[in-house]
mmCIF file of C-alpha atoms in Angstrom:
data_model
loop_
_atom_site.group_PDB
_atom_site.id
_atom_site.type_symbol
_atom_site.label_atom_id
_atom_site.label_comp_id
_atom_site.label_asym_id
_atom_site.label_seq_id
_atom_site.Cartn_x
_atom_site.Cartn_y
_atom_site.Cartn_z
ATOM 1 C CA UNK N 29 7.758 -1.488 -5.582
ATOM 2 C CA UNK N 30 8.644 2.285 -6.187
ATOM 3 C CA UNK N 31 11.938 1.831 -7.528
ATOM 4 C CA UNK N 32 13.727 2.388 -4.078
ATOM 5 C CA UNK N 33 14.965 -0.248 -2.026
ATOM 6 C CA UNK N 34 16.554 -0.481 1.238
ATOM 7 C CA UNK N 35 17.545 -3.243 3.230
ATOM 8 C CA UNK N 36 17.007 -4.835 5.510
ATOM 9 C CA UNK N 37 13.563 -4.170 6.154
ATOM 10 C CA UNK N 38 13.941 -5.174 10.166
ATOM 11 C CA UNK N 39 17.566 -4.193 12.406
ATOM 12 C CA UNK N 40 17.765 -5.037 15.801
ATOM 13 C CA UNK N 41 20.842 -3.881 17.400
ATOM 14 C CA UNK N 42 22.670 -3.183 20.773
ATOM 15 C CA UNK N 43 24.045 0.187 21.845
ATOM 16 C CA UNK N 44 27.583 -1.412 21.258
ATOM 17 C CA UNK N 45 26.962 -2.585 17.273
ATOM 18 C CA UNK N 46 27.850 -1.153 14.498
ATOM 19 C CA UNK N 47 25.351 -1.807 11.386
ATOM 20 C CA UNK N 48 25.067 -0.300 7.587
ATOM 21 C CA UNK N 49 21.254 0.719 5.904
ATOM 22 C CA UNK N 50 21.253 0.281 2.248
ATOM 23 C CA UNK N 51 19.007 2.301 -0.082
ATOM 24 C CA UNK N 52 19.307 1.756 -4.117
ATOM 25 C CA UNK N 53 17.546 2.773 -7.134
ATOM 26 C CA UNK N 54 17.539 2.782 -10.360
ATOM 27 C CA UNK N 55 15.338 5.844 -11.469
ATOM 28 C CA UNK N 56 18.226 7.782 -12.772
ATOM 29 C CA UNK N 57 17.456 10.410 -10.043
ATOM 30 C CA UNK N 58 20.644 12.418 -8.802
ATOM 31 C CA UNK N 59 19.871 13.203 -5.704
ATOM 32 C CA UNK N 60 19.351 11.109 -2.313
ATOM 33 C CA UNK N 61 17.809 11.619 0.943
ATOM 34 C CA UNK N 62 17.566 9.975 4.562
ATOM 35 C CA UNK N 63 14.790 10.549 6.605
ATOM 36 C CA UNK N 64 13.914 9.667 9.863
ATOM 37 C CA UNK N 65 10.254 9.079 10.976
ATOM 38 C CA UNK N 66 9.302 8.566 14.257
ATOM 39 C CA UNK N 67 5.299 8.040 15.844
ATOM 40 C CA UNK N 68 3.750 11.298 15.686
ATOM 41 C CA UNK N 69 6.812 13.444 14.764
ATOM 42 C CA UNK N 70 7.167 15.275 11.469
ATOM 43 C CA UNK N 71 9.326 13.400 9.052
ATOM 44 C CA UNK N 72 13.103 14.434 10.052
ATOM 45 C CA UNK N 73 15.247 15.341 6.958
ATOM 46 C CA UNK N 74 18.941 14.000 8.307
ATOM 47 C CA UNK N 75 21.418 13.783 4.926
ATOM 48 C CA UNK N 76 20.940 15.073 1.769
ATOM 49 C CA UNK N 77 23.121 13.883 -1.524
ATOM 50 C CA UNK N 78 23.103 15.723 -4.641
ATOM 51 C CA UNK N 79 25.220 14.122 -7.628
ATOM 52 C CA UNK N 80 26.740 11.991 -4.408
ATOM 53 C CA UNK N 81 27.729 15.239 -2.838
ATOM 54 C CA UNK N 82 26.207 16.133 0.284
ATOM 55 C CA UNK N 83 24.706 19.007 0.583
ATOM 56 C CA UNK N 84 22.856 19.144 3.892
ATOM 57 C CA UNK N 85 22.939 17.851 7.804
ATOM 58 C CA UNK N 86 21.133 18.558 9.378
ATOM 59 C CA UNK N 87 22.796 18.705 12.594
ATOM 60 C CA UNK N 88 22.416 15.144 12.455
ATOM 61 C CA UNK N 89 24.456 13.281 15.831
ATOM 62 C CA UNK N 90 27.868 11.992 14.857
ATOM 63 C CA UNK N 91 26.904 8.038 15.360
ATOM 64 C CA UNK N 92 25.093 8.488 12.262
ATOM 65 C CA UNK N 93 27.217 8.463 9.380
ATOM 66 C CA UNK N 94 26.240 9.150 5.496
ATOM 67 C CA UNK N 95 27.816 7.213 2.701
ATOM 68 C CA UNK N 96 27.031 7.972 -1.116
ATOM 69 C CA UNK N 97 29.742 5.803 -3.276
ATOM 70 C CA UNK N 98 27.357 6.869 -6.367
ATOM 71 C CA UNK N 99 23.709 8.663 -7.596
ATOM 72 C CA UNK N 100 22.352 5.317 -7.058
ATOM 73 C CA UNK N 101 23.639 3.966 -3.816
ATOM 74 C CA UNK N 102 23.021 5.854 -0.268
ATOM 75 C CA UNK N 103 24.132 4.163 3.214
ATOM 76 C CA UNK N 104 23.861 4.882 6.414
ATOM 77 C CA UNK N 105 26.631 3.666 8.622
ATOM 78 C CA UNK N 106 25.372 3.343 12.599
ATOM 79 C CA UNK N 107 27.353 3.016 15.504
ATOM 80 C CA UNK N 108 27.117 3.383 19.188
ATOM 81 C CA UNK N 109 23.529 3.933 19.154
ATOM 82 C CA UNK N 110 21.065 4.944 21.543
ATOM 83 C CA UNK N 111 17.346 3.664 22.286
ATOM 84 C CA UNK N 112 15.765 6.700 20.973
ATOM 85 C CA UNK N 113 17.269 6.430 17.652
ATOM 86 C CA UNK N 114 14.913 3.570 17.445
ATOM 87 C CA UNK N 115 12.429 4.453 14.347
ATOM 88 C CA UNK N 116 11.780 4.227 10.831
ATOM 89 C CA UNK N 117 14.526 5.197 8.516
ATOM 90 C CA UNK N 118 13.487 5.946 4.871
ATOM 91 C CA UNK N 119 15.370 6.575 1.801
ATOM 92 C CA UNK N 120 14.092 8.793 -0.580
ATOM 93 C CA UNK N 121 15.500 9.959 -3.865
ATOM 94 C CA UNK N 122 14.524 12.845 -6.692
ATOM 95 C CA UNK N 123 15.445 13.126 -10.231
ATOM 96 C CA UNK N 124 16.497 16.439 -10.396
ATOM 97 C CA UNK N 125 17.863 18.252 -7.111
ATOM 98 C CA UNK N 126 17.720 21.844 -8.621
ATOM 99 C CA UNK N 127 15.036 23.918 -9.237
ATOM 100 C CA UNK N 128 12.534 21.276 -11.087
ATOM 101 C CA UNK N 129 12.748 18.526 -8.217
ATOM 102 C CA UNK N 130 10.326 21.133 -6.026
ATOM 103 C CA UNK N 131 7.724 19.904 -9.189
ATOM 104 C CA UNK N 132 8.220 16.141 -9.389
ATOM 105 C CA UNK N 133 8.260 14.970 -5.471
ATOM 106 C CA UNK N 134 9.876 12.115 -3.875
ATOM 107 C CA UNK N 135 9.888 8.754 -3.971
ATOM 108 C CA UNK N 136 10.792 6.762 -1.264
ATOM 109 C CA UNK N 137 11.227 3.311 -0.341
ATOM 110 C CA UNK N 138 9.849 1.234 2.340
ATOM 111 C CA UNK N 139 12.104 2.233 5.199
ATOM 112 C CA UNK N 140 14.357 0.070 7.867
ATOM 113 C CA UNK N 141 12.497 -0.249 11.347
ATOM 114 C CA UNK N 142 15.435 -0.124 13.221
ATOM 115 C CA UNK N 143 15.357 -0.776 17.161
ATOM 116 C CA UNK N 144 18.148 -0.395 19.469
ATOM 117 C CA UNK N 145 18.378 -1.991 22.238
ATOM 118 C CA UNK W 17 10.063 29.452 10.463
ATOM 119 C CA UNK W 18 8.797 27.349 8.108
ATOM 120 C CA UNK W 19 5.620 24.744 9.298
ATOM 121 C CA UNK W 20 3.497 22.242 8.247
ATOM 122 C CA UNK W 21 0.930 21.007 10.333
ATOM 123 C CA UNK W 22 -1.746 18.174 10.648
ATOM 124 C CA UNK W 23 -4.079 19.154 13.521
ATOM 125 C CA UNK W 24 -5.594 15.934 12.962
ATOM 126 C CA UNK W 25 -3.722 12.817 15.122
ATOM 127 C CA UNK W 26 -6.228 10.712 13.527
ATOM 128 C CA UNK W 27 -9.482 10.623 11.241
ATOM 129 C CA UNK W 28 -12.443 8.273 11.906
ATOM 130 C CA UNK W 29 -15.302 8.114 9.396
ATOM 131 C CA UNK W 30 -17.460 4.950 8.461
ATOM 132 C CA UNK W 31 -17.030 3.364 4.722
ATOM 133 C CA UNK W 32 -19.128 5.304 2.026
ATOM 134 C CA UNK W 33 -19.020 8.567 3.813
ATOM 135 C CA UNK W 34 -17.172 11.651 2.856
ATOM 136 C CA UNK W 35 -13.412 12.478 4.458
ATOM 137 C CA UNK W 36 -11.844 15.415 4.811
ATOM 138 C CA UNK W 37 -7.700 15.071 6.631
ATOM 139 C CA UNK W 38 -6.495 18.924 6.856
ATOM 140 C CA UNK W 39 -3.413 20.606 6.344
ATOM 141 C CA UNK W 40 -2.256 24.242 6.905
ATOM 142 C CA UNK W 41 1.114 25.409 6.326
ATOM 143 C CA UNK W 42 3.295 28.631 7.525
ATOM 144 C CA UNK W 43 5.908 29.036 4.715
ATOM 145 C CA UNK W 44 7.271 31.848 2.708
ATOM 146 C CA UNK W 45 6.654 32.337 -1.316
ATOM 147 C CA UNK W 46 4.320 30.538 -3.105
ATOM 148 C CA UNK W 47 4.943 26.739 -2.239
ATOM 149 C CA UNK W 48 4.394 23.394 -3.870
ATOM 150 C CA UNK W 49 2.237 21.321 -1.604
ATOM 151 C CA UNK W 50 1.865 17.465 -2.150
ATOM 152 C CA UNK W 51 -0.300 14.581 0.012
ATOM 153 C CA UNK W 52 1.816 11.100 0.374
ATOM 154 C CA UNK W 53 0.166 8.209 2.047
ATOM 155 C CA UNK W 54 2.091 5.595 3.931
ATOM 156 C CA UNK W 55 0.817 2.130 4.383
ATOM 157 C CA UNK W 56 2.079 -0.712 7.255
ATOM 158 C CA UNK W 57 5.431 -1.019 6.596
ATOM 159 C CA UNK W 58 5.990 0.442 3.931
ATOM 160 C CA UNK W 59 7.296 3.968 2.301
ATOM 161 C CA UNK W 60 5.710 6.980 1.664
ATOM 162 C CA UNK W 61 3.643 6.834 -1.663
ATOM 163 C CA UNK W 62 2.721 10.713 -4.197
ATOM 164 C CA UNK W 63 -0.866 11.128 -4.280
ATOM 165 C CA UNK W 64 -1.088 14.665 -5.682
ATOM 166 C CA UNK W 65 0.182 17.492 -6.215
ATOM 167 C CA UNK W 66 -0.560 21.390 -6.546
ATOM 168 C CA UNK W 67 1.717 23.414 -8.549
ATOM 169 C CA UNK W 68 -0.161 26.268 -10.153
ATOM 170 C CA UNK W 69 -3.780 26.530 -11.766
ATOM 171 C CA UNK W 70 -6.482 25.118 -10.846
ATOM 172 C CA UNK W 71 -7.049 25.165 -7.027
ATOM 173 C CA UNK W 72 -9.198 21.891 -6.989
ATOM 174 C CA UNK W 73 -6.312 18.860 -7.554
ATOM 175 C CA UNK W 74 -7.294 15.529 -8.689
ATOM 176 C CA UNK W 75 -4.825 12.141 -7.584
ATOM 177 C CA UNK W 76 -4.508 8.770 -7.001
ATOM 178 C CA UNK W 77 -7.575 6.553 -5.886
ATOM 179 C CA UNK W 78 -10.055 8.756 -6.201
ATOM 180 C CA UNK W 79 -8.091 11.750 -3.792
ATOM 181 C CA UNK W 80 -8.208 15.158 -4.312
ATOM 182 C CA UNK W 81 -7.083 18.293 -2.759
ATOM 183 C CA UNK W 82 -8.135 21.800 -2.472
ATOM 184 C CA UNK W 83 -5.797 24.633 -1.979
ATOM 185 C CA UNK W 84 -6.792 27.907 -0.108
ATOM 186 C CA UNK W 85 -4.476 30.615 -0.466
ATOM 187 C CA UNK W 86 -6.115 32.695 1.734
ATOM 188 C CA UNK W 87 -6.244 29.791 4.312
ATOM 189 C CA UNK W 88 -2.840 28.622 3.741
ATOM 190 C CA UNK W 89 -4.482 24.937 3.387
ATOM 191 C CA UNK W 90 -4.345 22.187 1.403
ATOM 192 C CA UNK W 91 -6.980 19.559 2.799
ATOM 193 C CA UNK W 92 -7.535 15.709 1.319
ATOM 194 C CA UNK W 93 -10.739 15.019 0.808
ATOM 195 C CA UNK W 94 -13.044 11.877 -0.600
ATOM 196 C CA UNK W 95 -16.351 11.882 -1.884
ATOM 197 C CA UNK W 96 -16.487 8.036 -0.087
ATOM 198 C CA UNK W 97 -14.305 6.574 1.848
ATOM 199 C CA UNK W 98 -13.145 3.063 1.356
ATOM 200 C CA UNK W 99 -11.464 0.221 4.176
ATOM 201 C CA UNK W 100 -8.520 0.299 2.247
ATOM 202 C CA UNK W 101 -7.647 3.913 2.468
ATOM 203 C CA UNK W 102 -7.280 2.999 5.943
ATOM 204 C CA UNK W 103 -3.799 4.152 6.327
ATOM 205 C CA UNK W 104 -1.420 7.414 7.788
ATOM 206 C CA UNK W 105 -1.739 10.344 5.641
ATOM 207 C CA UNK W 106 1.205 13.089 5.304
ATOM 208 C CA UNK W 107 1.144 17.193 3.847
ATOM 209 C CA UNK W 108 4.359 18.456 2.880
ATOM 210 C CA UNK W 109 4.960 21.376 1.374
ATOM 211 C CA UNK W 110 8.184 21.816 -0.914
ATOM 212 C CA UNK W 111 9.733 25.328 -0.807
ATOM 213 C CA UNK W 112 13.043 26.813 -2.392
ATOM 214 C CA UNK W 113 13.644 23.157 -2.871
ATOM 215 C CA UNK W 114 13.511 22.350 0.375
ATOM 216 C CA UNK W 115 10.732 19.704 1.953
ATOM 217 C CA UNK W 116 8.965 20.205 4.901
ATOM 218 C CA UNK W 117 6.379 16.829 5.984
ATOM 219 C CA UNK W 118 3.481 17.474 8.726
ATOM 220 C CA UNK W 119 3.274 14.336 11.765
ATOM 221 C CA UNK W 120 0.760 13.042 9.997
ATOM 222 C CA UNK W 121 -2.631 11.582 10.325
ATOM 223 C CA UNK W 122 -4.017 8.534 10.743
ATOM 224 C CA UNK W 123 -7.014 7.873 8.713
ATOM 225 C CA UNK W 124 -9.608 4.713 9.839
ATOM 226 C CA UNK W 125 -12.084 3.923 8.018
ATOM 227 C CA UNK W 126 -14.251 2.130 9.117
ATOM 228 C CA UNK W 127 -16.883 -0.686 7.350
#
């Protein structure tokens, strides 16, 4: 385990749903990230948290919606999805989001595989 | 506009034989370039890291990286590949704080 977790690790949903991802940790890091990865595609940044403020989207579609109720909690609310937001979704998180994070990397956790059907 | 890029879709090379997975970036500055490998289902996972210094990098099981200014590249290499570093393989390259991840490669190794 890295220290991030999300859940659930599987989400199988119709177009009509609505459905939460969870990421938590417990590194002490202050800033949050959602990523989406799908085959063959550069990782897409989508949200970025700092201190549980967001500070980037990246022009991210509306049924996607961020949620950060503190530095170690990060959800991401879906609704009225569409088949090619099928993909991983992974969670990442950094300890410092100013100037030193660029040193000390990521770490992420082991994604949702969400498909939408 | 800022690139990373893995002109490798995927790597084969037989168990005990050197392995090279490449990386070139187009970014602006002097960047901070990192390799993460990703397993089945699972996250991405730091293997190394070049900051500053030495140009030759050493990481996790037995990785290392070289950086080429002049090349703009960062390549992973292995004196001898193992079956379990069968796995996918990402560059990124963090600048002004912000990351930027190649599509990755797959690496099979085969025994």
């Amino acid at each position: 385990e890295t220290g991030v977790t999300q859940t659930p690790r599987h989400l199988v949903m119709g177009m009509t749903n609505k459905k939460s991802l969870k990421c938590e940790q417990h590194l002490g890091h202050n800033a949050m990230y959602w990523y989406k990865q799908s085959a063959k595609k550069p990782l897409e940044l989508m949200f970025v948290y700092n201190f549980k403020e967001q500070t980037e989207n990246n022009s991210v579609p509306s049924r996607f919606s961020p949620e950060c109720p503190n530095s170690s909690h990060l959800f991401l609310h879906l609704h009225t999805l569409q088949p090619e937001d099928s993909a991983l979704y992974l969670c990442a998180s950094s300890q410092d989001p100013i100037g030193r994070t660029a040193a000390y990397g990521y770490t992420f956790g082991s994604g949702t595989r969400l498909t939408v059907v | 506009a800022q690139s990373v890029a893995q002109p490798e879709d995927q790597v084969n090379v037989a168990e005990g034989n050197p392995l090279t997975v490449k990386c070139t970036y187009s970014v602006s500055g002097n960047p901070y370039l990192f390799w993460y490998v990703q397993y089945p289902n699972r996250g991405l996972q730091f293997l190394l890291k070049y900051i500053t210094g030495d140009n030759l990098v050493k990481g996790s099981y037995g990785f290392e990286a070289e950086f080429n200014k002049s090349q703009t590249s960062f390549h992973l290499k292995k004196p001898s590949a193992l079956v379990s570093d069968s796995a996918l393989y990402f560059c990124a390259v963090n600048n002004f704080n912000k990351f930027y991840f190649g599509s990755g490669t797959k690496l099979n190794v085969k025994p």
